[in-house]
Structures are given as structure tokens and as C-alpha cells.
Coordinates of N, CA and C in Angstrom, one line a residue:
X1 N -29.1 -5.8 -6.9 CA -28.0 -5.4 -6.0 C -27.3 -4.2 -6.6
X2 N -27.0 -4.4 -7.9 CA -26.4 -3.1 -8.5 C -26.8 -2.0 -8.7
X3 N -28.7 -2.1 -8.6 CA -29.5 -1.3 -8.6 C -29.1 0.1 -7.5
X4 N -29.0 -0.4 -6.1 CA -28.9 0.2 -4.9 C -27.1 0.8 -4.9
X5 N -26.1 0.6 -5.6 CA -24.8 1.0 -5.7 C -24.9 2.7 -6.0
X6 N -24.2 3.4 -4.7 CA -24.0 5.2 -5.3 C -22.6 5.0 -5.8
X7 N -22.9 6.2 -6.2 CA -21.5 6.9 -7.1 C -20.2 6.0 -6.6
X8 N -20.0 6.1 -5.1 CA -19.0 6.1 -4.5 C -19.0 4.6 -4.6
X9 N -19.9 4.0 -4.6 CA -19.8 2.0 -4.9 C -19.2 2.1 -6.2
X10 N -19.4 2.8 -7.1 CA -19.2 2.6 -8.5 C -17.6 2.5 -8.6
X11 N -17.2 3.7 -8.0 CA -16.0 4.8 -8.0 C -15.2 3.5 -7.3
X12 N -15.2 3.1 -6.2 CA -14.6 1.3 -5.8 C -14.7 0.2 -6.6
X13 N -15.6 -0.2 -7.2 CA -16.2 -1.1 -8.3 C -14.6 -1.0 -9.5
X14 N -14.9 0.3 -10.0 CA -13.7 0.4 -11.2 C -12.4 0.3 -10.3
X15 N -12.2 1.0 -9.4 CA -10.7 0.8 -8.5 C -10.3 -0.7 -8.3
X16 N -11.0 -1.6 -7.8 CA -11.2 -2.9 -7.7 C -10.5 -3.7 -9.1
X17 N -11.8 -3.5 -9.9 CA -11.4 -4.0 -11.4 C -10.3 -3.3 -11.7
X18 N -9.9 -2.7 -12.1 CA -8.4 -2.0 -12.8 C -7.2 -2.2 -12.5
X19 N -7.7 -2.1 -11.0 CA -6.1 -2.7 -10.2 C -6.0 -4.5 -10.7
X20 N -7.4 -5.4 -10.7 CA -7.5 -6.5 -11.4 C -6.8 -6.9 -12.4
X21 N -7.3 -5.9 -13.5 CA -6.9 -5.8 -14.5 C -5.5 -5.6 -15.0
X22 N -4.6 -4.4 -14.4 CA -3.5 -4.4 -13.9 C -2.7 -5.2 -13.8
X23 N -3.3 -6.0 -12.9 CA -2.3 -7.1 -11.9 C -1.9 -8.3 -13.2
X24 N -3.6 -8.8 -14.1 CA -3.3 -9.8 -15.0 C -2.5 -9.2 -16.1
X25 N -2.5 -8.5 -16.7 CA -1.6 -7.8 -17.5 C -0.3 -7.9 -17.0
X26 N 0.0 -7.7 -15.8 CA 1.7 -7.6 -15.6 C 2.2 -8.8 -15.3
X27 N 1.3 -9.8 -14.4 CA 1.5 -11.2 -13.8 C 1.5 -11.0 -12.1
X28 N 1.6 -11.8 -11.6 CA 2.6 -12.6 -10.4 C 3.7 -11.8 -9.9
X29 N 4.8 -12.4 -11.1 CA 6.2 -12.1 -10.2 C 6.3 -10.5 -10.5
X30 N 6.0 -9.8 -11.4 CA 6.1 -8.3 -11.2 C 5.3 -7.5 -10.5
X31 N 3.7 -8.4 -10.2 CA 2.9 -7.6 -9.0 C 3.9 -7.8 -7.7
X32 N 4.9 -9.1 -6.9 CA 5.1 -9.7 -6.3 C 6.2 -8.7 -5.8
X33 N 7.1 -8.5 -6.5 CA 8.5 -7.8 -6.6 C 8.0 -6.6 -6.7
X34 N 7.1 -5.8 -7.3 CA 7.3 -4.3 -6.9 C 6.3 -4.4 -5.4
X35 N 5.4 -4.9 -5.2 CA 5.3 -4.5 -4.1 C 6.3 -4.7 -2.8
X36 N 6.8 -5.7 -2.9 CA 8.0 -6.1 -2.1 C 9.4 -5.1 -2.2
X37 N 9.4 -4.6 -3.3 CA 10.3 -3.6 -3.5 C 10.0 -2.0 -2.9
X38 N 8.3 -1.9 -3.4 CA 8.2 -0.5 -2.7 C 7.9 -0.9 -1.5
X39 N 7.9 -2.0 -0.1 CA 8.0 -2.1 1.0 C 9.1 -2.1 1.8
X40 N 10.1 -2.8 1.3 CA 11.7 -2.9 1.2 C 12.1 -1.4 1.1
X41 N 11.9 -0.5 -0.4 CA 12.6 0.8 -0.2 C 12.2 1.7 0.9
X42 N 10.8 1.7 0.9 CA 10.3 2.6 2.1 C 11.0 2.2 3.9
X43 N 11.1 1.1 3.8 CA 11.9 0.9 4.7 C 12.7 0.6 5.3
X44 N 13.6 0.5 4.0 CA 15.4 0.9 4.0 C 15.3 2.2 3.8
X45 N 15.0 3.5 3.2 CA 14.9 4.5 3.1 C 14.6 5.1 4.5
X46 N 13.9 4.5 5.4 CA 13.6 5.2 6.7 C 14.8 4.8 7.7
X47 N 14.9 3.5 7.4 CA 16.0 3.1 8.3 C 17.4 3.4 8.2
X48 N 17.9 3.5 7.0 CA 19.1 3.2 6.7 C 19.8 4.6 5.6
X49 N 19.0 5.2 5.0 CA 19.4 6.5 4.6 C 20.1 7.0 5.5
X50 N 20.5 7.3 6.5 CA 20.7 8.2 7.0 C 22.6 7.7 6.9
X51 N 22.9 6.6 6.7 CA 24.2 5.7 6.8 C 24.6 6.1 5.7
X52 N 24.7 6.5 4.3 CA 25.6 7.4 3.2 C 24.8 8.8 3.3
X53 N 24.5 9.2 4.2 CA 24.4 11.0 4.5 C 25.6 11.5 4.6
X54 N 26.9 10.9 4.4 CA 28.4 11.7 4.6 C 29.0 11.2 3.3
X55 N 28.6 11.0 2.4 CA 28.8 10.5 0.9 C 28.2 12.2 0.1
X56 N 27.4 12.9 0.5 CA 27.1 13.7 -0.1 C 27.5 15.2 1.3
X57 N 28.1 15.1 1.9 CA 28.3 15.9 2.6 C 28.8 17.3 1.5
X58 N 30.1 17.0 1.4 CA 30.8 18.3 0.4 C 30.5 18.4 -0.6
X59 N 29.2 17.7 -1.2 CA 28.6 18.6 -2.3 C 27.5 19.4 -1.7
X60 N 27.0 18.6 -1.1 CA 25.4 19.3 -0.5 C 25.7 19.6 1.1
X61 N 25.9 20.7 1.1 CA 25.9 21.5 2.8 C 24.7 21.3 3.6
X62 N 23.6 21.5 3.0 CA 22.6 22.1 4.0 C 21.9 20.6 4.3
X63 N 21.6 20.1 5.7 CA 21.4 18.9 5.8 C 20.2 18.0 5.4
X64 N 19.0 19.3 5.3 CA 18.1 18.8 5.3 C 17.9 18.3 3.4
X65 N 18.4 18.9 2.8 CA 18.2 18.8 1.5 C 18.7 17.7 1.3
X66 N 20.1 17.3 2.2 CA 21.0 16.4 1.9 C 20.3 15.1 2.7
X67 N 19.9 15.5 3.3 CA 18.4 14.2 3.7 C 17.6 13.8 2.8
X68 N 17.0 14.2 2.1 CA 15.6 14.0 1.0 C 16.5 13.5 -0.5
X69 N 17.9 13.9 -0.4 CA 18.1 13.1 -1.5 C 18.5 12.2 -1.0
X70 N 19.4 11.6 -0.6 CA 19.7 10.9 -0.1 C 18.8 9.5 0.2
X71 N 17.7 10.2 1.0 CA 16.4 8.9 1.3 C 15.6 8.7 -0.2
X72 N 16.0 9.9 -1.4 CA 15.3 9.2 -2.7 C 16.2 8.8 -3.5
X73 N 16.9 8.7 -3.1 CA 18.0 8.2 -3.8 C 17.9 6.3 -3.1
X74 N 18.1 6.6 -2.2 CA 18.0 4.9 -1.9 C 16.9 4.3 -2.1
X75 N 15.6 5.3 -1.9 CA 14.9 4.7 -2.2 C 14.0 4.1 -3.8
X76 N 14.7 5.0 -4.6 CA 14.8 4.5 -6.2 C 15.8 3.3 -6.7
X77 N 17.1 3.4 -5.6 CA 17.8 1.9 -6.1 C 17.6 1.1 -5.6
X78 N 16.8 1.1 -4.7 CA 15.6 -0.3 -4.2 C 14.4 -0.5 -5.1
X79 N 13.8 0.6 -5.6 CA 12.7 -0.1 -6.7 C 13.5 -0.7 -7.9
X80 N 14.8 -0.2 -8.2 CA 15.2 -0.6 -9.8 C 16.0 -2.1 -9.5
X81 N 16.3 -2.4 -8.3 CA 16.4 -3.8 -8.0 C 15.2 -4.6 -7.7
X82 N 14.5 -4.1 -7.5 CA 13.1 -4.8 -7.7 C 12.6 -5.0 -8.9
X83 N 12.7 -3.8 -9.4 CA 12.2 -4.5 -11.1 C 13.0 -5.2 -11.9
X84 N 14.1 -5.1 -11.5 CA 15.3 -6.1 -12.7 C 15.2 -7.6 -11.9
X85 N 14.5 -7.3 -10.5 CA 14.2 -9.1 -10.3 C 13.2 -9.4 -11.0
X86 N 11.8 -8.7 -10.6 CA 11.0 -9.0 -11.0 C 10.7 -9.6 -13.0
X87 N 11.5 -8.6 -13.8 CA 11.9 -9.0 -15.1 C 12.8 -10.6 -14.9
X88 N 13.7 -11.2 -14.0 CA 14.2 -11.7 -14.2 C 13.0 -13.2 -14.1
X89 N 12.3 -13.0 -12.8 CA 11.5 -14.1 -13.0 C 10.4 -14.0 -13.8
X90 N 10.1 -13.1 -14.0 CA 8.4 -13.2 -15.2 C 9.4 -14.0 -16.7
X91 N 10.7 -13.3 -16.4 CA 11.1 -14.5 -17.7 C 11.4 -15.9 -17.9
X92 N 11.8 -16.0 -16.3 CA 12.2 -17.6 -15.8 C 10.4 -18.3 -16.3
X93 N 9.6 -17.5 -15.1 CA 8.5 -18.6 -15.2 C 7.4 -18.7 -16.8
X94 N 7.6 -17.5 -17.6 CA 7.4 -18.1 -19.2 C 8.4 -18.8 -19.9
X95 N 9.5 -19.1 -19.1 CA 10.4 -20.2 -19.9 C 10.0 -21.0 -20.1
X96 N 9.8 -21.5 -18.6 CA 9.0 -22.8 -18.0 C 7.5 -23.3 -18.3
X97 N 6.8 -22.0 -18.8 CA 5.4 -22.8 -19.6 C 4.3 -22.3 -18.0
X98 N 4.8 -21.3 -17.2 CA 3.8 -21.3 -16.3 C 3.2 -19.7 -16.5
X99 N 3.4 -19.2 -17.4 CA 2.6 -17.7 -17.9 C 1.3 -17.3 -17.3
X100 N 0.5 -18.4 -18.0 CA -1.3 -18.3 -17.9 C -1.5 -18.2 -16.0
X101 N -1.1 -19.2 -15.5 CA -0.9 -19.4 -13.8 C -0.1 -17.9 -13.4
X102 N 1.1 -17.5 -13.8 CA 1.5 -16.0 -13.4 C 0.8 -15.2 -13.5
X103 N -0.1 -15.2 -14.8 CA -0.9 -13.8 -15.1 C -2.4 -14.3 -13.8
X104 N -2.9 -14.9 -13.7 CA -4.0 -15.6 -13.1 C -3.5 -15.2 -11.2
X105 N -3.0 -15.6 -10.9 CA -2.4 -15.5 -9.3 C -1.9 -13.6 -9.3
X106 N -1.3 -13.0 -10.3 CA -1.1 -11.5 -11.0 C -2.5 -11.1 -10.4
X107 N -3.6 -11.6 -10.9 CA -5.1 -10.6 -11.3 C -5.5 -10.9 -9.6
X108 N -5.1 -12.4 -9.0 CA -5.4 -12.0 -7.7 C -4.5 -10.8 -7.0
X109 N -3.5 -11.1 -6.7 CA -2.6 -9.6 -5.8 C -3.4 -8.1 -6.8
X110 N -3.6 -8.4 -8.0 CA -4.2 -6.6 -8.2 C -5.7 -6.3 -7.8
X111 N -6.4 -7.9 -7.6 CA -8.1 -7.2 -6.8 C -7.7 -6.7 -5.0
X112 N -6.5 -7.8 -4.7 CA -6.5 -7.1 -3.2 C -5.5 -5.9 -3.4
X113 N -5.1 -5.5 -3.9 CA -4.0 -4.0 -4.3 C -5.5 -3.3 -4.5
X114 N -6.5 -3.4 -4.8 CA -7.4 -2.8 -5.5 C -8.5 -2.5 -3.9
X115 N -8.4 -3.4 -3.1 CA -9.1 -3.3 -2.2 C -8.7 -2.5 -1.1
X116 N -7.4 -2.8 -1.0 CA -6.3 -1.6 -0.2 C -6.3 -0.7 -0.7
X117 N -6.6 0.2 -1.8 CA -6.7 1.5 -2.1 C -7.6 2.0 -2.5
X118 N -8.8 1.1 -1.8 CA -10.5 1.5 -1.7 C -10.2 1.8 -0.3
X119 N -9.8 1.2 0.7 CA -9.9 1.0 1.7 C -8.7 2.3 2.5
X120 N -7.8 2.5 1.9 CA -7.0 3.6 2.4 C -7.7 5.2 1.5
X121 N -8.3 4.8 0.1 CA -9.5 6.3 -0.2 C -10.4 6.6 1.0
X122 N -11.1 5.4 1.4 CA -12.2 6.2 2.3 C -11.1 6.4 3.4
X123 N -10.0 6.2 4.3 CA -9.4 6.0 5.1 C -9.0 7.7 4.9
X124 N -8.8 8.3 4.1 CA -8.2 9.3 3.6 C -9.3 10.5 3.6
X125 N -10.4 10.1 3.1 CA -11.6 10.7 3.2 C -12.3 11.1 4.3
X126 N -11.9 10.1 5.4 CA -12.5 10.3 6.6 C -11.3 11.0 7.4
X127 N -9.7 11.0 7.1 CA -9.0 11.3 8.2 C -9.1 13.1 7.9
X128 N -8.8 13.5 7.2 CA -9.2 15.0 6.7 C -10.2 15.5 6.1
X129 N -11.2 14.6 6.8 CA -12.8 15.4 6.9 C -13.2 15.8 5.3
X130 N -13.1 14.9 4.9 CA -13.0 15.7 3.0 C -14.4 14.6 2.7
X131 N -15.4 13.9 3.8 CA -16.6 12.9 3.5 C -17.3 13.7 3.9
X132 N -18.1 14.4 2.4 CA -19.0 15.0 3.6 C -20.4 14.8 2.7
X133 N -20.5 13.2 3.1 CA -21.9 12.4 2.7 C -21.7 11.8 1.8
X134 N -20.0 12.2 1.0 CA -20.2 10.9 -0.4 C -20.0 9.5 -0.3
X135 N -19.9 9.2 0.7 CA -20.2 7.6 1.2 C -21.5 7.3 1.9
X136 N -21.9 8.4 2.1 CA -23.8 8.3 3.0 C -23.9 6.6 1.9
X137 N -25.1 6.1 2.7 CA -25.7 5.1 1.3 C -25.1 4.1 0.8
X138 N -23.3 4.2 0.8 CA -22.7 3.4 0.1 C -23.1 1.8 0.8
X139 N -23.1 0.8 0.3 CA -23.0 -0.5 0.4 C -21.3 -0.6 1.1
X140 N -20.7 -0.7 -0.2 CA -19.4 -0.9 0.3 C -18.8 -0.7 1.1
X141 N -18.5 0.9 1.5 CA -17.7 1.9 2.5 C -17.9 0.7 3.6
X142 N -18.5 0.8 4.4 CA -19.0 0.1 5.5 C -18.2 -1.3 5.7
X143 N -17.8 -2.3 5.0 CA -17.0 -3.4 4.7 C -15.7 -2.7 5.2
X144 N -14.7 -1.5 4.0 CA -13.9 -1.3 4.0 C -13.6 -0.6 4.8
X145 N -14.5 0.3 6.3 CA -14.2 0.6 7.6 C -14.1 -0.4 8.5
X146 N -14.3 -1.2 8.0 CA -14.3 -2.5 9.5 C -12.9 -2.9 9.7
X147 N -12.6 -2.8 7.7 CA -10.5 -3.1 7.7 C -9.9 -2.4 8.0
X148 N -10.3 -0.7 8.0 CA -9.3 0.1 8.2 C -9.2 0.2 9.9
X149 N -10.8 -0.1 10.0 CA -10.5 -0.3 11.7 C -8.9 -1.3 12.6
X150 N -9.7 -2.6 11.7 CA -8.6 -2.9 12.4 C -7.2 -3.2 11.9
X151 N -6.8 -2.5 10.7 CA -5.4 -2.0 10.5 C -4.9 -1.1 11.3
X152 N -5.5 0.4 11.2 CA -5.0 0.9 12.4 C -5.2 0.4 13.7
X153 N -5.8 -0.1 14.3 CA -5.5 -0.4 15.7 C -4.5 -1.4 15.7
X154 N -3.9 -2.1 14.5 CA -3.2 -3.4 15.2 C -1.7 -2.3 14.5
X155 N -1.7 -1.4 14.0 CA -0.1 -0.2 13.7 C -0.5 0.6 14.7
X156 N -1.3 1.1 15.7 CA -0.7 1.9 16.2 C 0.0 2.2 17.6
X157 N 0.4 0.9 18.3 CA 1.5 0.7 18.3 C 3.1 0.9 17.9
X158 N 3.0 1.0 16.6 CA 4.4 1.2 15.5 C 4.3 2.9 15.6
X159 N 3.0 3.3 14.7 CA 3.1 4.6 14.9 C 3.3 5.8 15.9
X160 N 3.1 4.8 17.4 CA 3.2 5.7 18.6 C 4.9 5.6 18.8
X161 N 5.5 4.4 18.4 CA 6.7 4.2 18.8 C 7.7 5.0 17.5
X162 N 7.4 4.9 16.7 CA 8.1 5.2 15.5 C 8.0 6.8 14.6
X163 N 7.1 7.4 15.5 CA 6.5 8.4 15.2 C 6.8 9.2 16.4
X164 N 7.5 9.8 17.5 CA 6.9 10.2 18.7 C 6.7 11.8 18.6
X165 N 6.5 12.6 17.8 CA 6.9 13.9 17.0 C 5.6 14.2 16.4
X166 N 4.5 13.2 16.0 CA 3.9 13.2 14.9 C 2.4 13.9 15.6
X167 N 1.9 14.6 14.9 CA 1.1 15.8 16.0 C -0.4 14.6 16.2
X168 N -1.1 15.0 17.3 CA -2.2 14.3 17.8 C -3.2 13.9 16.7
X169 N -3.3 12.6 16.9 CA -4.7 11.8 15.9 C -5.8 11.5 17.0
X170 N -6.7 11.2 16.4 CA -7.6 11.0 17.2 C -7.4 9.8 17.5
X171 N -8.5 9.6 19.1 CA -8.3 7.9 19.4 C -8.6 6.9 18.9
X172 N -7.6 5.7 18.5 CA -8.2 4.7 17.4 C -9.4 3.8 18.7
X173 N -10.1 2.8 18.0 CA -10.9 2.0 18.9 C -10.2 0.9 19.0
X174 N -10.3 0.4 20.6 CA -9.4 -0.3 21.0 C -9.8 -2.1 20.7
X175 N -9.3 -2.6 19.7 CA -9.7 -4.1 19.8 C -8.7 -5.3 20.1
X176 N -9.4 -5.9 20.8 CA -9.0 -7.2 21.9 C -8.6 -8.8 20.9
X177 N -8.5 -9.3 21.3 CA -8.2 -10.6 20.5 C -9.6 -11.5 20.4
X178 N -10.4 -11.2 21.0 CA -11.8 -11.7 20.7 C -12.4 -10.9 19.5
X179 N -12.3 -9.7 19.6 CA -13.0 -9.3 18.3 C -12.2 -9.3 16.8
X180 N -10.6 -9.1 17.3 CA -10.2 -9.4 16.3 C -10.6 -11.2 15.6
X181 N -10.6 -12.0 16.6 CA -11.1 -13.1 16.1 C -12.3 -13.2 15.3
X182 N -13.5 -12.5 15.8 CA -14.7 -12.5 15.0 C -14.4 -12.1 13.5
X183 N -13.6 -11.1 13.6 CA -13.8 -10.5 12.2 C -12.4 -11.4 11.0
X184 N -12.1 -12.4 11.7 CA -11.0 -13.0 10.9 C -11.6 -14.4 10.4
X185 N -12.6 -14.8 11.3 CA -13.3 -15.7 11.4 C -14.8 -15.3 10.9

């Protein structure tokens, strides 16, 4: 099987592993917490930035600059509350004698973190035309279009609503609750 793997199988292969690898190195509760933290900031940052944009008014005039800090500003004191939880429990649960179980459940969230950023490369590859045949052949690729298929179609929705500014994408393929069943099943 490994025989037939191109470049681009390989290039997934290490992404997979490392984010693995990653994940058991840090544990559980700090894969757990930052990702919940960079989800949380991103989306307090979109929502809610804009509610202390008059906190920086009379230093920073021009609005738009006074936007971008602002949205990175909140959105960094939502990761550093994320990590001072996350430190709080990786210390609770090595108090407790459950380390080896943290790091172990850890190495699971970093193969799927690993799989989501196989799957958003080729996603990225294909949205700005930048494939041009280095997935021909692959084994893999093919798996991880069937996900990105139906990720975007079940966001876009969100993106038509939350985006209405955002210049023309091409049409996603439309799937039903039957096929979404097949492929869940």
C-alpha cells in the first residue's frame, strides 16, 4: 500500500503524524482549551469587538485601524484565558494520577487536528487553483474531498448569511439528508 503513496500522500502522512505527535506531547486538556479558545476568540472577536471600539476612540482616530486592534486585542485575551485554563487543568489532572489517559485522548484530538489541516490544504489547493496535478494519483486527497464536501455545504448557509459582501464562490454541491446519511454511516 505504501508502495502506491505520491508525494502529496506522504506530505498528509507527516501532517497527520505530527499534529499526533503534538497533541501527545501537550495532552488533552491543553489540545481541549486551545482549541476551544481559538474558537471562542474568533468568535467573540467577530461578534463582540466592536462593543470597546469607544475605549480606544481618543487615542486611535481612524476607524478602521481602530477596528483591527481592537478585534486583536480581544482576540489574544481570549487565547491567554484559554491557556491559563488549560495550564490549570493539565495540573489538576496530573495531580490526580490521570497524565498517561491525558496525553493518550491528547494524541487522539492532534490526529483529527491533523486531519483537518490535510483536509483544509487540499481545500486551499483547490480553492485558488494552486493543484495543478499534485494530488493527480493521490490515494488520500480523495477521502479528504468527500469531507470538505460536506463541510462546506452544511456552512454555507452561515457563510451566505454572515458574509453577504463576500465576492462570488463557486456553487457548492448540494447534499440532502440521505447522502449526508450515507457518508456518516
Amino acid at each position: 500500500m505504501f508502495e502506491q503513496f505520491t508525494s502529496f500522500d506522504w506530505i498528509i502522512t507527516v501532517i497527520i503524524l505530527l499534529s499526533g505527535v503534538t497533541g501527545f506531547m501537550r495532552g488533552f486538556c491543553s489540545e481541549a482549551t486551545s482549541m476551544f479558545g481559538w474558537v471562542l476568540a474568533f468568535w467573540v472577536m467577530l461578534k463582540h469587538s466592536d462593543k470597546i471600539d469607544f475605549l480606544l476612540k481618543s487615542s486611535i482616530p481612524q476607524s478602521n485601524v481602530r477596528m483591527v486592534i481592537t478585534s486583536f486585542l480581544v482576540f489574544l485575551g481570549i487565547l491567554i484565558i484559554a491557556k491559563i485554563t488549560g495550564l490549570i487543568l493539565k495540573t489538576f489532572v496530573s495531580m490526580i494520577g490521570l497524565g498517561p489517559f491525558d496525553r493518550f485522548l491528547g494524541m487522539v484530538i492532534g490526529f483529527v487536528r491533523g486531519c483537518l489541516l490535510a483536509g483544509l490544504l487540499i481545500l486551499a489547493l483547490e480553492f485558488f487553483d494552486i493543484d495543478k496535478g499534485f494530488t493527480k494519483g493521490s490515494k488520500l486527497a480523495g477521502h479528504f474531498r468527500q469531507v470538505n464536501t460536506i463541510i462546506l455545504a452544511l456552512s454555507q448557509p452561515i457563510l451566505n448569511n454572515k458574509l453577504p459582501n463576500m465576492p462570488e464562490i463557486p456553487d457548492l454541491p448540494n447534499i440532502n439528508s440521505v447522502d449526508l446519511a450515507k457518508y456518516i454511516n
